[in-house]
XYZ file of C-alpha atoms in Angstrom:
541
model
C 144.603 201.995 86.130
C 141.638 200.462 84.569
C 142.051 197.177 82.991
C 139.846 196.379 79.935
C 139.082 192.960 79.337
C 137.263 190.869 76.317
C 136.599 187.308 77.347
C 136.159 185.875 73.999
C 138.682 183.280 73.652
C 140.747 184.140 76.428
C 141.791 181.590 78.799
C 140.082 181.863 81.980
C 143.320 180.827 83.704
C 144.466 184.194 82.967
C 142.554 185.524 85.883
C 144.569 183.337 88.515
C 147.444 181.721 86.699
C 149.213 184.339 88.582
C 147.842 186.637 91.419
C 148.035 189.510 89.294
C 144.593 189.812 88.195
C 142.508 191.465 90.878
C 138.787 192.686 90.525
C 137.088 194.718 93.163
C 133.502 193.764 92.828
C 130.355 194.542 94.352
C 127.702 192.406 95.984
C 124.313 192.191 94.313
C 121.097 189.870 94.579
C 120.640 187.202 92.031
C 117.092 188.575 91.309
C 117.706 191.873 90.133
C 115.242 193.396 87.701
C 115.869 193.158 84.146
C 114.204 196.410 83.288
C 117.666 198.178 84.679
C 120.005 195.605 85.477
C 122.488 196.737 88.179
C 125.773 195.636 87.011
C 129.353 195.237 88.594
C 132.047 197.484 87.444
C 134.941 195.493 86.498
C 137.545 197.593 87.876
C 141.101 196.975 88.765
C 141.798 196.653 92.496
C 145.408 197.764 91.714
C 147.006 195.058 94.064
C 149.273 193.391 91.326
C 148.186 194.304 87.745
C 150.302 194.272 84.686
C 148.328 197.233 82.842
C 147.618 195.304 79.531
C 144.615 194.594 77.838
C 143.294 191.114 77.570
C 142.117 191.339 73.731
C 139.766 188.769 72.083
C 141.200 186.034 70.296
C 138.090 185.585 67.966
C 138.971 185.817 64.229
C 136.351 187.172 61.616
C 136.427 187.636 58.090
C 135.532 191.293 57.081
C 132.234 189.960 55.740
C 131.647 188.492 59.133
C 132.468 191.593 60.745
C 130.347 193.556 58.861
C 127.249 191.239 59.711
C 128.276 190.910 63.314
C 128.238 194.989 63.758
C 124.966 195.364 61.988
C 123.330 192.958 64.490
C 124.972 194.640 67.462
C 123.849 197.984 66.025
C 120.206 196.626 65.608
C 120.135 195.346 69.062
C 121.651 198.280 70.545
C 118.957 200.737 68.671
C 116.317 198.367 69.811
C 117.491 198.564 73.392
C 117.776 202.513 73.235
C 114.003 202.672 71.628
C 112.827 200.355 74.258
C 114.782 201.204 77.476
C 111.767 200.063 79.748
C 111.122 196.769 78.324
C 110.556 194.582 81.432
C 109.646 191.009 80.969
C 110.665 189.401 84.084
C 108.518 186.376 84.272
C 109.331 185.230 80.850
C 113.042 185.889 80.878
C 113.909 182.790 82.920
C 112.780 180.842 80.005
C 115.886 180.231 77.714
C 113.789 180.404 74.588
C 112.412 183.912 75.259
C 112.213 186.286 72.329
C 111.015 189.814 71.553
C 107.777 189.775 69.341
C 108.534 191.288 65.948
C 112.172 191.434 66.533
C 112.982 188.362 64.650
C 111.902 190.045 61.689
C 114.219 192.880 62.098
C 117.116 190.590 62.794
C 116.184 188.162 59.612
C 116.896 191.377 57.489
C 120.512 191.403 58.376
C 121.201 187.780 57.576
C 119.711 184.468 57.481
C 120.660 181.935 60.296
C 122.350 179.389 57.760
C 125.139 182.006 57.193
C 125.980 182.517 60.671
C 128.765 181.043 62.371
C 128.936 180.384 65.922
C 132.023 182.732 66.021
C 129.938 185.497 64.570
C 127.139 184.882 67.270
C 129.666 184.823 70.216
C 131.165 188.308 69.008
C 127.809 189.732 68.904
C 126.742 188.606 72.489
C 130.304 189.483 73.865
C 129.881 192.920 72.553
C 126.684 193.482 74.039
C 128.323 192.583 77.416
C 131.061 195.274 76.956
C 129.036 198.161 78.517
C 129.090 198.906 82.127
C 125.403 200.367 82.247
C 122.403 199.844 80.105
C 123.284 196.424 78.687
C 120.649 195.173 76.015
C 120.258 191.930 77.827
C 116.807 191.086 76.727
C 117.830 192.123 73.010
C 120.993 190.116 73.297
C 118.943 186.980 74.588
C 116.389 187.456 71.828
C 119.067 187.353 69.096
C 120.815 184.363 70.889
C 117.341 182.411 70.750
C 116.615 183.276 67.333
C 119.795 181.762 66.073
C 120.107 178.714 68.243
C 116.436 177.887 67.889
C 116.870 177.395 64.126
C 117.694 173.901 62.947
C 120.278 175.473 60.574
C 122.498 176.535 63.228
C 125.697 174.551 63.999
C 125.869 174.433 67.893
C 128.801 174.807 69.811
C 129.755 175.689 73.422
C 131.460 179.184 72.568
C 128.205 181.088 71.976
C 126.443 179.288 74.952
C 129.281 180.330 77.139
C 129.093 183.927 76.219
C 125.277 183.958 76.832
C 126.091 182.363 80.137
C 128.371 184.841 81.014
C 126.329 187.774 80.048
C 123.431 186.224 82.153
C 125.643 185.932 85.181
C 126.643 189.403 84.611
C 123.146 190.776 85.002
C 122.510 188.268 87.782
C 120.276 186.084 85.905
C 121.654 182.710 87.169
C 118.507 180.730 86.767
C 118.716 181.399 83.121
C 122.483 180.514 83.147
C 121.466 177.112 84.482
C 118.868 176.734 81.863
C 121.272 177.521 79.095
C 123.564 174.826 80.453
C 120.643 172.191 80.308
C 120.001 173.302 76.876
C 123.430 172.286 75.835
C 122.945 168.879 77.420
C 119.516 168.536 75.939
C 121.145 169.245 72.583
C 124.091 166.702 73.178
C 126.756 169.490 72.998
C 129.832 168.440 74.773
C 130.130 170.809 77.815
C 133.594 171.764 78.379
C 135.026 172.742 81.855
C 135.316 176.243 80.745
C 131.516 176.574 80.800
C 131.455 175.943 84.694
C 134.559 178.057 85.160
C 132.639 181.029 83.610
C 129.577 180.498 85.946
C 131.818 179.977 88.977
C 133.669 183.284 88.335
C 130.215 185.156 87.808
C 129.089 183.658 91.052
C 132.181 184.954 92.645
C 131.693 188.462 91.196
C 128.213 188.764 92.624
C 129.551 187.776 96.219
C 127.591 184.288 95.855
C 130.651 182.353 97.014
C 128.380 179.258 98.350
C 126.800 178.937 94.903
C 130.092 178.863 93.309
C 131.178 175.919 95.342
C 127.851 174.385 94.465
C 128.711 174.970 90.624
C 131.825 173.137 91.041
C 130.351 170.208 92.734
C 127.578 169.870 89.895
C 130.220 169.472 87.286
C 130.124 165.877 87.219
C 126.333 166.072 86.964
C 126.875 167.248 83.378
C 129.682 164.806 82.392
C 132.418 167.300 83.423
C 135.403 166.043 85.608
C 136.417 168.780 88.120
C 140.181 169.493 87.348
C 142.751 171.293 88.991
C 141.915 174.518 86.633
C 138.482 174.435 88.240
C 140.063 173.740 91.956
C 142.131 176.736 91.601
C 139.262 179.029 90.318
C 137.045 178.209 93.164
C 139.672 179.032 95.591
C 140.629 182.383 93.807
C 137.104 183.527 93.757
C 136.452 182.830 97.438
C 139.848 184.618 98.358
C 139.005 187.405 96.115
C 135.706 188.009 97.919
C 137.562 187.897 101.363
C 136.034 184.374 102.538
C 139.302 183.031 103.485
C 137.814 180.632 106.058
C 135.808 179.036 103.229
C 138.566 178.987 100.753
C 140.974 177.362 103.289
C 138.153 174.577 104.130
C 137.487 174.049 100.369
C 141.431 173.543 100.122
C 141.730 171.150 102.933
C 138.695 169.189 101.616
C 140.184 168.411 98.353
C 143.979 168.935 98.697
C 144.474 165.145 98.758
C 142.554 164.990 95.482
C 144.232 167.658 93.653
C 147.749 168.376 94.013
C 148.320 172.201 95.320
C 150.759 174.334 93.234
C 152.240 177.672 93.609
C 149.181 179.194 92.195
C 146.692 177.651 94.722
C 148.792 178.650 97.738
C 149.512 182.056 96.310
C 145.572 182.419 96.116
C 145.267 181.370 99.703
C 148.016 183.528 100.766
C 146.292 186.392 98.975
C 143.123 185.501 100.574
C 144.074 185.865 104.111
C 145.826 188.967 103.476
C 142.632 190.314 101.958
C 140.702 189.107 104.937
C 143.268 191.168 107.307
C 144.697 187.986 108.737
C 148.430 188.563 108.214
C 149.304 185.816 110.646
C 147.551 183.128 108.664
C 148.774 184.181 105.694
C 152.321 183.897 106.771
C 151.234 180.356 108.157
C 150.028 179.371 104.867
C 153.215 181.098 103.200
C 155.330 178.787 105.708
C 153.205 175.606 104.872
C 153.845 176.200 101.318
C 157.479 176.176 101.548
C 157.570 173.266 103.976
C 155.685 171.282 101.372
C 158.758 171.907 99.033
C 156.848 174.369 97.001
C 158.943 177.274 96.282
C 157.378 180.707 96.431
C 157.703 182.718 93.145
C 157.959 186.620 92.892
C 154.157 186.657 92.823
C 153.703 184.807 96.166
C 156.307 187.158 97.641
C 154.949 190.188 96.238
C 151.523 189.275 97.624
C 152.864 188.947 101.097
C 155.001 192.353 100.830
C 151.551 193.908 99.651
C 149.462 192.697 102.667
C 152.071 193.615 104.926
C 152.240 197.213 103.541
C 148.403 197.554 103.631
C 148.165 196.668 107.295
C 150.960 199.104 108.238
C 153.716 196.495 108.819
C 156.112 198.332 106.472
C 159.258 197.160 108.389
C 158.241 193.430 108.144
C 157.397 193.915 104.263
C 160.987 195.130 103.849
C 162.306 191.907 105.836
C 160.185 189.523 103.443
C 161.673 191.564 100.633
C 165.133 190.839 101.803
C 164.196 187.178 102.373
C 162.940 186.851 98.817
C 166.478 188.358 97.465
C 168.380 186.084 99.657
C 166.450 183.048 98.563
C 167.356 183.876 95.012
C 163.871 185.202 93.724
C 164.633 188.241 91.712
C 162.058 191.049 92.697
C 160.203 192.543 89.637
C 158.411 195.935 88.939
C 155.211 194.506 90.695
C 157.146 193.964 94.064
C 158.468 197.308 93.806
C 155.067 198.771 93.200
C 153.549 197.037 96.215
C 156.253 198.502 98.332
C 155.600 202.238 96.880
C 151.775 201.924 96.818
C 151.381 202.596 100.714
C 153.670 205.635 100.588
C 152.016 207.023 97.328
C 148.743 206.964 99.165
C 150.074 208.733 102.084
C 151.702 211.402 99.881
C 155.352 210.379 101.058
C 156.970 211.343 97.677
C 160.448 211.044 99.465
C 159.854 207.429 100.231
C 158.626 206.501 96.965
C 161.741 208.050 95.114
C 163.925 206.057 97.389
C 162.207 202.887 96.617
C 162.411 203.771 92.766
C 166.080 204.521 93.460
C 166.481 201.053 94.795
C 164.736 199.566 91.891
C 167.275 201.177 89.464
C 170.382 199.976 91.513
C 169.012 196.601 91.121
C 168.455 197.043 87.395
C 164.655 196.258 87.631
C 162.875 197.913 84.842
C 159.853 200.358 85.939
C 156.590 199.365 84.048
C 153.754 201.728 83.416
C 152.350 201.616 87.314
C 155.779 202.585 88.562
C 155.808 205.611 86.279
C 152.047 206.266 87.002
C 153.057 206.306 90.808
C 155.666 208.735 90.218
C 153.631 211.037 88.282
C 150.743 210.808 91.052
C 153.088 211.723 93.610
C 154.404 214.809 91.804
C 150.782 215.893 90.901
C 149.763 215.372 94.639
C 152.787 217.715 95.330
C 151.608 220.200 92.790
C 154.709 219.833 90.851
C 153.472 219.824 87.348
C 156.887 220.209 85.839
C 158.067 216.881 87.337
C 155.191 214.864 86.616
C 155.795 215.933 83.072
C 159.380 215.096 83.107
C 158.525 211.568 84.328
C 156.012 211.423 81.354
C 158.451 211.998 78.880
C 160.971 209.776 80.582
C 158.760 206.865 80.440
C 157.929 207.435 76.690
C 161.680 207.686 76.198
C 162.196 204.389 77.726
C 159.443 202.816 75.668
C 157.147 202.348 78.400
C 153.488 203.057 77.074
C 151.717 205.229 79.013
C 147.793 204.998 79.660
C 144.814 206.860 80.759
C 145.900 206.921 84.521
C 149.249 208.031 83.422
C 147.558 211.488 82.028
C 144.666 211.551 84.344
C 146.641 212.977 87.508
C 148.283 215.420 85.037
C 144.834 216.704 83.860
C 143.573 216.829 87.383
C 146.883 219.115 88.048
C 146.188 221.208 85.019
C 142.314 221.491 86.286
C 143.736 223.103 89.493
C 145.830 225.528 87.560
C 142.934 226.333 85.173
C 145.324 226.372 82.368
C 142.942 225.328 79.447
C 145.650 225.778 76.740
C 148.050 223.346 78.541
C 145.094 220.901 78.793
C 144.682 221.201 74.849
C 148.391 220.476 74.667
C 148.563 217.536 76.865
C 145.584 215.981 75.372
C 147.084 216.686 71.764
C 149.893 214.786 73.328
C 147.996 211.826 74.809
C 146.446 211.145 71.296
C 149.885 211.453 69.613
C 151.088 208.756 71.813
C 148.241 206.720 70.776
C 147.029 206.538 74.446
C 143.134 205.941 74.785
C 141.532 208.477 77.158
C 139.138 206.782 79.552
C 135.818 207.985 81.091
C 137.826 209.946 84.078
C 139.934 211.503 81.307
C 136.904 213.030 79.495
C 135.354 213.799 82.937
C 138.243 216.120 83.842
C 138.322 217.749 80.483
C 134.790 218.300 80.325
C 134.792 219.933 83.932
C 137.626 222.181 82.823
C 135.909 223.383 79.759
C 132.733 223.694 81.475
C 134.320 225.943 84.241
C 135.884 228.126 81.382
C 132.668 228.426 79.893
C 133.603 226.354 76.726
C 130.313 224.935 76.070
C 131.255 223.622 72.476
C 134.381 222.115 73.664
C 131.956 220.254 76.551
C 129.884 218.791 73.948
C 132.983 217.792 71.610
C 134.414 215.853 74.370
C 130.752 214.042 75.006
C 130.644 213.545 71.127
C 134.245 211.830 71.089
C 133.191 209.839 74.254
C 130.253 208.479 72.163
C 132.112 207.859 69.089
C 134.824 206.210 70.865
C 132.337 204.102 72.694
C 133.562 205.313 76.170
C 130.838 204.922 78.667
C 129.945 208.262 80.548
C 129.282 207.959 84.347
C 127.255 209.755 86.826
C 130.051 212.407 87.036
C 130.090 212.647 83.309
C 126.452 213.688 83.383
C 126.619 215.926 86.461
C 129.081 218.247 84.744
C 126.821 218.445 81.376
C 123.415 218.953 83.376
C 124.987 221.381 85.904
C 126.518 223.453 82.938
C 123.314 223.628 81.100
C 121.520 224.381 84.377
C 123.691 227.223 84.988
C 123.094 228.649 81.526
C 119.408 228.152 82.277
C 119.050 225.700 79.209
C 116.609 223.515 80.519
C 115.998 221.553 77.385
C 119.632 220.351 77.078
C 119.638 219.775 80.822
C 116.486 217.563 80.506
C 117.623 215.873 77.258
C 120.882 214.778 79.155
C 119.136 213.499 82.307
C 116.771 211.461 80.127
C 119.422 209.782 78.472
C 121.424 209.078 81.748
C 118.357 207.558 83.074
C 116.678 205.767 80.186
C 119.618 204.639 77.831
C 122.211 204.380 80.612
C 120.499 203.191 83.462
C 122.477 205.618 85.832
C 120.717 207.107 88.960
C 121.322 211.008 89.031
C 122.413 212.234 92.486
C 119.422 214.143 94.537
C 120.887 217.634 93.761
C 121.147 216.799 89.939
C 117.737 215.283 89.594
C 116.143 218.299 91.933
C 118.173 220.872 89.811
C 116.512 219.601 86.525
C 113.125 219.604 87.968
C 113.639 223.210 89.238
C 114.548 224.520 85.686
C 111.652 222.652 84.236
C 109.135 224.456 86.866
C 110.940 227.797 86.333
C 110.317 227.089 82.455
C 106.657 226.195 82.971
C 107.497 222.798 81.453
C 105.119 220.840 83.971
C 104.226 218.029 81.219
C 108.004 217.111 80.831
C 108.463 217.501 84.752
C 105.888 215.096 85.110
C 107.343 212.607 82.553
C 110.799 212.944 84.070
C 109.418 211.934 87.809
C 107.466 209.043 85.865
C 110.785 207.787 84.594
C 112.842 207.830 88.036
C 109.854 206.316 89.615
C 109.757 203.556 86.622
C 113.624 203.048 87.327
C 113.174 202.597 90.988
C 115.265 205.695 91.271
C 112.830 207.601 93.629
C 109.440 206.951 95.179
C 106.396 208.995 94.046
C 105.242 211.230 96.940
C 101.919 210.759 98.457
């Protein structure tokens, strides 16, 4: 149930105003090389989500959109032609530019015709990729614009560049950008620090997130309840419940805690596996006169279910109803989830029937759980019935609705049924994701439909759906199996150079073997060089 996000213009409060928005993030060092930035995957942790896209609120005129897209295309093309660009010492300088790149940028438009909104849009779009982000090109574009006397400075483009810097773990640069705002006498909003706090949290650098909060006043920003809530939310998401509790205790006299803050703390203790502490905070919250809402109860229920305390979870559910707090689809989804993962379809259906008795409408996640259960049981017909039912009820399916169905069809090897289901998906205006294309490419590869595999890859590129390691594994394995070393080599180069993806050892060795077999020793050596250059392998002595 992937959740896509565009940060520009979105309220940062949306990430924690309810505990619905969860991210599962990996820990990385802040000193990652810019030649191949290692980025987190902004993936849903599926705790309490609403399956809706967070869309950008940027408004551009048709002419501005045309200019912005030209800039983005130029940035993307330069990155693809210079994938190994590595200028580590100078990238810490916020005035960094790529030689001669400014001349190319100036051909698109002069700076005096660029609004901060256009610049913000271009930087934001550069950061949408999960792999192979053109960071140096984006930074060079940003500096070409902001170093001009003709540009009107505002916080928004800086916020987006700070966010992108945090995404590629260049936190020193992010701070220098904040210093640039201060030096140019641009009022720095609290949102700037909220962005940086969030990025530190996603990088697993909780201490630095707290330090950023503490430095706000140095830049003329007064910490408020929103920033206070963000720090607690970030600490809790990173399973640093003890630190979150200490931070809360030290400042709760200064900031009045509300249901959002308490819910985050409850959530943090649940994530840390300390259910007794979660229940303690839950009780403290009620003792303070703050009534838990449906999200608070849902968090507790989810935490109990995840730790095997199913009976206790149902007791809390009963308490919730008795307290006059009406459960919603999220509550029931949390009760279902543990049974879905364990393959207990009968239990899932019991909870779904209870949901219907209480007249709680099912959401996309609910229907996805039902479909997943039927697909796990190999009951494709029932899964399709649920799909038709959700469409009839006006509940929009997403890629995660169809992916289990495609997985079930893959096991059956029914290519025609896959074609029909993919056509139905498009008819419902449901956008496929990487997993969808991977499943389809795998099926077509197994049925020797090379043209269809390439058609799927072309469609992915056209729709800007990022391929992953599994996408390339299907493509490369298919061509190696056919003895087409040239295509296998081409896709491995694209994977390594353009997407900054590390192939698995078997895939890498498979291509090397094909090159040796074809007598292509020069290309063999070039490929080894690229892998060494990326840091994916070490050259044997």
